[in-house]
CSV table of C-alpha atoms and ligand atoms in Angstrom, one decimal:
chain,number,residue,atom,x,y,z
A,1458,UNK,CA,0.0,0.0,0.0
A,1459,UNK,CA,1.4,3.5,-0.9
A,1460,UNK,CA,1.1,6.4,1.9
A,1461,UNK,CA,-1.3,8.0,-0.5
A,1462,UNK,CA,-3.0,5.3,-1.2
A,1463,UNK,CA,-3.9,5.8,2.8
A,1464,UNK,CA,-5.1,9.2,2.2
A,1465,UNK,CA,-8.6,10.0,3.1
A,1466,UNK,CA,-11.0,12.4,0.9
A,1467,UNK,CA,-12.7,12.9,-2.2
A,1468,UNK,CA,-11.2,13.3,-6.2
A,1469,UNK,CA,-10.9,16.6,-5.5
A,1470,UNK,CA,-8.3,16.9,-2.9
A,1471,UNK,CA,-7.0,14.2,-0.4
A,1472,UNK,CA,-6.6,15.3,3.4
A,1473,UNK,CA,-2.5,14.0,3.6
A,1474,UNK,CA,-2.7,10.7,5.7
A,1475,UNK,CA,-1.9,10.5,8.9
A,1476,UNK,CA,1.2,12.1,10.2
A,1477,UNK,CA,3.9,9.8,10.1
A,1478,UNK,CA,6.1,11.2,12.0
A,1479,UNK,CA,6.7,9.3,15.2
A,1480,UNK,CA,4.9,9.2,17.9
A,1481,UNK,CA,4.5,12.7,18.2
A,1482,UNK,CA,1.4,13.4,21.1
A,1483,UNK,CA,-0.5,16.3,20.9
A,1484,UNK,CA,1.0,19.5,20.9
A,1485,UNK,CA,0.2,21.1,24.5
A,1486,UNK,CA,1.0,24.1,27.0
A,1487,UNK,CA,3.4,21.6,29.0
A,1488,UNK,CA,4.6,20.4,26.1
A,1489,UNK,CA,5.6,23.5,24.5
A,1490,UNK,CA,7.4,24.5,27.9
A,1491,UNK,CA,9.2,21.1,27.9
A,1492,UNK,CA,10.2,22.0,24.3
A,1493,UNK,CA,11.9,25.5,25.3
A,1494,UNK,CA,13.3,24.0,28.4
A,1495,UNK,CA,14.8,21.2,26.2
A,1496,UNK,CA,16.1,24.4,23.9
A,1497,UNK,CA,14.4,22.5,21.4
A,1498,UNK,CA,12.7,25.5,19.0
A,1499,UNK,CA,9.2,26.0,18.7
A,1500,UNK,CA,8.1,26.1,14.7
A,1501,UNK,CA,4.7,27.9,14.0
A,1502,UNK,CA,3.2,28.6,10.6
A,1503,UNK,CA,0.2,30.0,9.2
A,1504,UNK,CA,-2.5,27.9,7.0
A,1505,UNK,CA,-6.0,28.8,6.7
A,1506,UNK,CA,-7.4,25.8,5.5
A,1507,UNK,CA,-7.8,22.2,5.8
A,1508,UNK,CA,-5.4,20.5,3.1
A,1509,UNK,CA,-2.4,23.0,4.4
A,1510,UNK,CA,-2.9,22.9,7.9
A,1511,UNK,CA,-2.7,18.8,7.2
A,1512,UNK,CA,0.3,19.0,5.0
A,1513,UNK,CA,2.2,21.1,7.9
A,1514,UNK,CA,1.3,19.1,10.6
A,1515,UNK,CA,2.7,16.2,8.7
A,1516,UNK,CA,5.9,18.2,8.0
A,1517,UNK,CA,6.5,18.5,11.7
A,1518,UNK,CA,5.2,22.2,12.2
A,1519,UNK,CA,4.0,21.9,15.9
A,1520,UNK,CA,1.7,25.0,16.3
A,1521,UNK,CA,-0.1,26.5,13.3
A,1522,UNK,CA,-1.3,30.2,13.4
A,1523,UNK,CA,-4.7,30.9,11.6
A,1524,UNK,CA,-3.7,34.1,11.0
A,1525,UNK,CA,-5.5,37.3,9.8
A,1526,UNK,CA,-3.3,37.9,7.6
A,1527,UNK,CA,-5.5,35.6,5.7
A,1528,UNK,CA,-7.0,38.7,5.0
A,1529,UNK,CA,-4.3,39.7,2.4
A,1530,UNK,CA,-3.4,36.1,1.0
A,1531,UNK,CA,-6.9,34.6,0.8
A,1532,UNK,CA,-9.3,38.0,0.3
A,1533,UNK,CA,-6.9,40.1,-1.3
A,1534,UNK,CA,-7.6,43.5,1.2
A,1535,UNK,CA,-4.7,45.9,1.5
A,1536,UNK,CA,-4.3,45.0,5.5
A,1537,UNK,CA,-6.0,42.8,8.3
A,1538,UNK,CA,-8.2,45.6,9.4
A,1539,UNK,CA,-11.1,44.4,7.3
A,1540,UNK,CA,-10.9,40.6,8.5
A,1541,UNK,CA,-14.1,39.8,10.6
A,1542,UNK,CA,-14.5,37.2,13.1
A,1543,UNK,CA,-17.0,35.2,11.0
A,1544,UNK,CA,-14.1,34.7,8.8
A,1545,UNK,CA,-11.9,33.8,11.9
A,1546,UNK,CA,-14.0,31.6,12.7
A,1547,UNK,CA,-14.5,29.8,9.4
A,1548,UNK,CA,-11.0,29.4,8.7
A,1549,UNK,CA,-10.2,28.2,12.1
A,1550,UNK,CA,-12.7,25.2,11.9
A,1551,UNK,CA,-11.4,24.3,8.1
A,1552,UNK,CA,-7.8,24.0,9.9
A,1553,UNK,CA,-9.7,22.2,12.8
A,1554,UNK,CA,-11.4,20.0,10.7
A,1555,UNK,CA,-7.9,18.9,8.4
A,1556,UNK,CA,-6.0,18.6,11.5
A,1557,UNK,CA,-9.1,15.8,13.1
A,1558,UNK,CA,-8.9,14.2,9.5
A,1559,UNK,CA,-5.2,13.9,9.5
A,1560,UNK,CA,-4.6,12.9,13.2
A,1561,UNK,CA,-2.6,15.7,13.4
A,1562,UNK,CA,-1.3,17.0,16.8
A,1563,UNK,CA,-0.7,20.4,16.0
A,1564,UNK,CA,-1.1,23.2,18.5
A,1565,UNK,CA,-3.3,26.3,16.6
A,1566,UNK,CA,-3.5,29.6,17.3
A,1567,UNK,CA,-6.3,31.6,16.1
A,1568,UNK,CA,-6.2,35.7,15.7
A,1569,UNK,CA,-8.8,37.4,17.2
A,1570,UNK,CA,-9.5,40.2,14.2
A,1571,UNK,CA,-9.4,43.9,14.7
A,1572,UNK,CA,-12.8,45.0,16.4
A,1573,UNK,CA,-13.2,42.0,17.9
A,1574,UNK,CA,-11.6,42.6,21.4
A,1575,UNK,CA,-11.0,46.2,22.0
A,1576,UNK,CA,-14.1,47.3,23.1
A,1577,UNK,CA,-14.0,45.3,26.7
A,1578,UNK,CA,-12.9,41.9,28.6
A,1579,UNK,CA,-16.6,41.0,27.6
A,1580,UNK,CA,-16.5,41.6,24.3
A,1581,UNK,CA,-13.1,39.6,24.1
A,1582,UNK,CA,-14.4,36.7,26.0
A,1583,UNK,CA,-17.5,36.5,23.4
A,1584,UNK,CA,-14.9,36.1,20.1
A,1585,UNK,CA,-12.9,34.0,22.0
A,1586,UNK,CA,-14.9,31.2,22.6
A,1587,UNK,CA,-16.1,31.5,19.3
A,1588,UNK,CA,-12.9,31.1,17.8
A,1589,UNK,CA,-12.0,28.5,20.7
A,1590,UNK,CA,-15.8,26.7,19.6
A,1591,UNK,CA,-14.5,26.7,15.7
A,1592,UNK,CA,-11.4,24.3,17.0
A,1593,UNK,CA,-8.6,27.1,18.5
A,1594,UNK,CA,-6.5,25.9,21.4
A,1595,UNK,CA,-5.3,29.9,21.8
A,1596,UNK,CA,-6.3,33.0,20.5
A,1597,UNK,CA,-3.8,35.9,19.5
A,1598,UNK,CA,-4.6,39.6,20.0
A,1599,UNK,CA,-2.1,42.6,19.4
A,1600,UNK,CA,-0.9,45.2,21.9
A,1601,UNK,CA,0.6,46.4,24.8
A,1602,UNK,CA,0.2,46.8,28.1
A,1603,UNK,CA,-3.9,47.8,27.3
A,1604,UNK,CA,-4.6,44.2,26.2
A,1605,UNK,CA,-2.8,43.0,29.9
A,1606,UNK,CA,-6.4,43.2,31.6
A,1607,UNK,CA,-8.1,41.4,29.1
A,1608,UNK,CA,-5.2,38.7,28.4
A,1609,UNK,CA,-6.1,38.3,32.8
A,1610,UNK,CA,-9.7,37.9,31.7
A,1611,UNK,CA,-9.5,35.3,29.4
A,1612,UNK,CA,-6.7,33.3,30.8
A,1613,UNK,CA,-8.6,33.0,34.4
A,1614,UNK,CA,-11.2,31.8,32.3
A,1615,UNK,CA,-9.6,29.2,30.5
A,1616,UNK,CA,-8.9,30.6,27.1
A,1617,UNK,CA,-5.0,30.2,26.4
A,1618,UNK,CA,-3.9,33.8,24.7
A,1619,UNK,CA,-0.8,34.6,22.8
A,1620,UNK,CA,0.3,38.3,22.8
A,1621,UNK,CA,1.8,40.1,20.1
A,1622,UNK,CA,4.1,43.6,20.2
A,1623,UNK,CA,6.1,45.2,17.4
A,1624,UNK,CA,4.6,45.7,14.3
A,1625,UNK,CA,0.8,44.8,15.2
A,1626,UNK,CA,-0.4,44.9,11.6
A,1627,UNK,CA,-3.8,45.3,12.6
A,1628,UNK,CA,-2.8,49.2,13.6
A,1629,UNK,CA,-0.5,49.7,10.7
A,1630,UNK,CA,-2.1,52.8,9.8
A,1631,UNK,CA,-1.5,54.5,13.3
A,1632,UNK,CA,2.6,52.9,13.0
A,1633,UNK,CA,2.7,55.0,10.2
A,1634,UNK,CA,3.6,51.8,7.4
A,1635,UNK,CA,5.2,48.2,8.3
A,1636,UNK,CA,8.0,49.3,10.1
A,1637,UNK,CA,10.4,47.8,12.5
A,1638,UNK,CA,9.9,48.7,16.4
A,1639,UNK,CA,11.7,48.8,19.3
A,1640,UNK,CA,14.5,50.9,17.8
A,1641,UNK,CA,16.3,53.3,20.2
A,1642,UNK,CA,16.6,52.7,24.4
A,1643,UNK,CA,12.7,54.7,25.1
A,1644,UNK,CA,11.3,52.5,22.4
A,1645,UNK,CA,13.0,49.1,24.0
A,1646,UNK,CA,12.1,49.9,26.9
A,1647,UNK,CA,8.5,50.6,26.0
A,1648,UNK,CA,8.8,47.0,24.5
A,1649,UNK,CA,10.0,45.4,27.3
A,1650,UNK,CA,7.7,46.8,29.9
A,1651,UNK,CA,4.7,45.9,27.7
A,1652,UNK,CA,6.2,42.6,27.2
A,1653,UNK,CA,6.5,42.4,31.2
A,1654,UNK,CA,3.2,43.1,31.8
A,1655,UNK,CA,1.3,40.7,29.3
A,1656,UNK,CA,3.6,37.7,31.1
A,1657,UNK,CA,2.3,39.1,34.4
A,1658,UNK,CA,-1.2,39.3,32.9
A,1659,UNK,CA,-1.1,34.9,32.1
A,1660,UNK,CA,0.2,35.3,28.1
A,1661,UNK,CA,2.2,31.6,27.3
A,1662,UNK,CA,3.3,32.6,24.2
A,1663,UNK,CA,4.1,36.4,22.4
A,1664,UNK,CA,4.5,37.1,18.9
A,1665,UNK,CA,7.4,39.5,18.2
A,1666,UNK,CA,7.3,40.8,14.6
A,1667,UNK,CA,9.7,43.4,13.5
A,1668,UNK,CA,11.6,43.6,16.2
A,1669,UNK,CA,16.0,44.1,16.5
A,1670,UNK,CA,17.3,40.6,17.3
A,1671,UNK,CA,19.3,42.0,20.1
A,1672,UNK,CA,16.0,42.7,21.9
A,1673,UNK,CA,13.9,40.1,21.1
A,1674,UNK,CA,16.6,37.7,22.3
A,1675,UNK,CA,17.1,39.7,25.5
A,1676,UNK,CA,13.1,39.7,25.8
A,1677,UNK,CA,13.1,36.0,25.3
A,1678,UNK,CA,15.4,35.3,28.2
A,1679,UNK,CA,13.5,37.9,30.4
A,1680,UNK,CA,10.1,35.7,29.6
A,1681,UNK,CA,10.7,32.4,31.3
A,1682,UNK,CA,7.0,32.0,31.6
A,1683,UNK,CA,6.2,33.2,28.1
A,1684,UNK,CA,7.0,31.8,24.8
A,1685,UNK,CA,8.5,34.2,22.1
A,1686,UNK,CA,7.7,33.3,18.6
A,1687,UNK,CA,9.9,35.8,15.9
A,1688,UNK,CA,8.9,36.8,12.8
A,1689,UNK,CA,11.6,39.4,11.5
A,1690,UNK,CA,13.2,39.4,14.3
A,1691,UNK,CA,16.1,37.4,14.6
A,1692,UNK,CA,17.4,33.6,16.0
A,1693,UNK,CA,17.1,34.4,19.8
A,1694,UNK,CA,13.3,33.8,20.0
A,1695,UNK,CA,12.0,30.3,21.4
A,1696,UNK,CA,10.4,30.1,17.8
A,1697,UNK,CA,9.9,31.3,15.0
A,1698,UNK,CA,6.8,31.6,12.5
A,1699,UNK,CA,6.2,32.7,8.8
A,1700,UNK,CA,3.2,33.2,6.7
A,1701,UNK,CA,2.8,30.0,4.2
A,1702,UNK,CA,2.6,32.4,1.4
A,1703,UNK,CA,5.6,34.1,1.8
A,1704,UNK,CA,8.1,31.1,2.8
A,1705,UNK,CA,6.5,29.2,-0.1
A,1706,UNK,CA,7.4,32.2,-2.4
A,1707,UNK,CA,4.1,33.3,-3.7
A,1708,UNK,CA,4.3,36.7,-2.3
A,1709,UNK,CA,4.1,38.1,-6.0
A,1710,UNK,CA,5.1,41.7,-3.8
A,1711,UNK,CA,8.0,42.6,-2.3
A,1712,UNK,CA,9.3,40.1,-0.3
A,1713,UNK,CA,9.9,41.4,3.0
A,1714,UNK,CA,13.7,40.8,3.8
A,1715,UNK,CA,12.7,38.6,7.0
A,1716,UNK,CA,11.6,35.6,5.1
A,1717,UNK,CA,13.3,33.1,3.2
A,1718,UNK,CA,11.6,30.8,-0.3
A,1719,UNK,CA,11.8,27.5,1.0
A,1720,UNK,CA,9.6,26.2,-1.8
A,1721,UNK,CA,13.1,27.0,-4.0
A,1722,UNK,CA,15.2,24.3,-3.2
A,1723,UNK,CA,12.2,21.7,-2.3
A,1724,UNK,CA,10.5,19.2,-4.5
A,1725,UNK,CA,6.9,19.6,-2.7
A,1726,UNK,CA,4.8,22.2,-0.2
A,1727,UNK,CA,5.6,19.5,2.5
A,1728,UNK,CA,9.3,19.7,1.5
A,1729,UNK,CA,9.3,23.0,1.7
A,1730,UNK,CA,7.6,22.9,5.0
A,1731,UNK,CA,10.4,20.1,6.6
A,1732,UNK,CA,13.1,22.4,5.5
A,1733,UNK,CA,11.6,25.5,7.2
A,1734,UNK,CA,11.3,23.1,10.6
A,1735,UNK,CA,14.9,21.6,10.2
A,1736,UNK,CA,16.5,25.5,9.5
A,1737,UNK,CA,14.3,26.8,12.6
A,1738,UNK,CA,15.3,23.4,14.7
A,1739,UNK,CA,19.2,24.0,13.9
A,1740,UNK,CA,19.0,27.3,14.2
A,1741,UNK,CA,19.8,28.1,10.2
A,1742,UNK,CA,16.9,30.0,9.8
A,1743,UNK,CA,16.5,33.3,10.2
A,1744,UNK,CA,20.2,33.9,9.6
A,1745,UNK,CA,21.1,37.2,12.2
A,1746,UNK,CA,23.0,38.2,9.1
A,1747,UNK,CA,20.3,38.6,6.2
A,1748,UNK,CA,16.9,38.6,8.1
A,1749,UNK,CA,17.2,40.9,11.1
A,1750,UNK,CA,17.5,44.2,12.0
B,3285,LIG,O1,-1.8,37.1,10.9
B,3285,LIG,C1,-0.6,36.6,10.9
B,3285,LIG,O2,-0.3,35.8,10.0
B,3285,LIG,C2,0.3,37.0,11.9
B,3285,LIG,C3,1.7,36.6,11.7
B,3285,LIG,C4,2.4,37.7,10.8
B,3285,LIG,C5,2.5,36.5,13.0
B,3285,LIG,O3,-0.1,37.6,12.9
């Protein structure tokens, strides 16, 4: 019998079979704190639907991001702002649903979309558990030290948040344009007292985008309790995570300087994929030298 002969689905599109790799168990909170005590590094990648969020499990990926940057790579908008939670929450049971078929053990991460969670704790909690009731094991939301009180909220209620600083897209316009924070000793320390504070506050993971590697690697060994994930901002993170369109090089824009085509030198999406996780695991990937600031 061939593996794809295992495959489950219809003509149209096979859900990959089951991951082979071995005995990998579920992707969990302890297990991602075992993983950074081990210095093992965490790989996270985006995919917005079922097939993908299949094919990366099966490359190794251990936590997958529904991202809303969906809203540029799958809607086509200039910027996340327009992405609603209805979307959120479609997308997020698609990847659900491919992971179940696959027997995947993937950890995912859904974004809670601009408007969703500004307004109050309340108002958080509400898209939360939607997102968590579409198949989420975390949700993401951007921001400094305002988001601290309702990162408390949700994380004495059960609902496991990721926090993200830097370059929040989802307030691009009032950054002034996709630019790198943290720059300059008021900015860094801005950075790291937010950073503080959403640790404080019960975040297990933060997403650092845009960020000087210096920092993010001395924010990294500041957060023992919190798990950074870098995306432009250097090797010193606990992980690292990409959006699937740009590290499989369909980013038909400028590709940003922090990501690297590893659909170049691969045979297959899944190659591309196990390369990513081998260059984050040994630490090739990003390279101080070309991707950071
Ligand atoms: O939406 C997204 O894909 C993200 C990543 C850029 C981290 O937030």
């Amino acid at each position: 019998m061939t593996a794809d002969s295992t495959a489950t689905g219809t003509p149209y599109g096979t859900i990959p079979p089951a991951s082979p790799l071995p005995q990998r168990k579920p992707i969990s909170l302890p297990r991602l704190a075992q993983m950074r005590a081990a210095g093992d590094k965490i790989t996270m990648l985006t995919a917005y639907d079922a097939t993908f969020a299949a094919v990366a499990d099966a490359a190794g990926v251990e936590t997958i991001l529904v991202g809303d940057s969906l809203g540029m790579v799958c809607q086509g908008l200039p910027s996340t702002v327009g992405v609603t939670l209805e979307t959120m929450a479609y997308h997020t049971a698609s990847v659900a649903r491919g992971l179940r078929r696959a027997q995947g053990t993937a950890w995912v991460v859904a974004d809670l979309p601009y408007g969703s969670y500004q307004e109050s704790r309340e108002q958080a909690m509400r898209s939360a558990t939607a997102l968590m009731q579409a198949g989420a094991h975390m949700v993401k939301l951007e921001g400094g030290g305002w988001t601290a009180p309702t990162v408390r909220f949700l994380v004495e209620r059960g609902i496991p948040v990721c926090a993200h600083l830097g370059l929040t897209p989802q307030t691009v316009h009032a950054l002034g344009g996709y630019r790198v924070q943290g720059r300059g000793d008021a900015a860094a320390a801005e950075l790291r007292r937010h950073a503080l504070e959403l640790q404080d506050a019960g975040a297990a993971m933060l997403v650092l985008e845009m960020v000087p590697a210096q920092l993010s690697a001395e924010l990294t060994q500041a957060l023992a309790h919190c798990h950074t994930i870098g995306i432009g901002a250097g090797n010193g993170t606990a992980g690292q995570v990409l959006v699937l369109h740009d590290m499989l090089g369909m980013n038909l824009g400028k590709m940003p300087k922090f990501v690297r085509n590893f659909m170049h030198d691969a045979g297959s999406v899944r190659g591309a994929m196990q390369a990513y996780v081998r260059a984050v695991k040994d630490g090739s990937f990003p390279d101080n030298a070309l991707h950071a600031w």
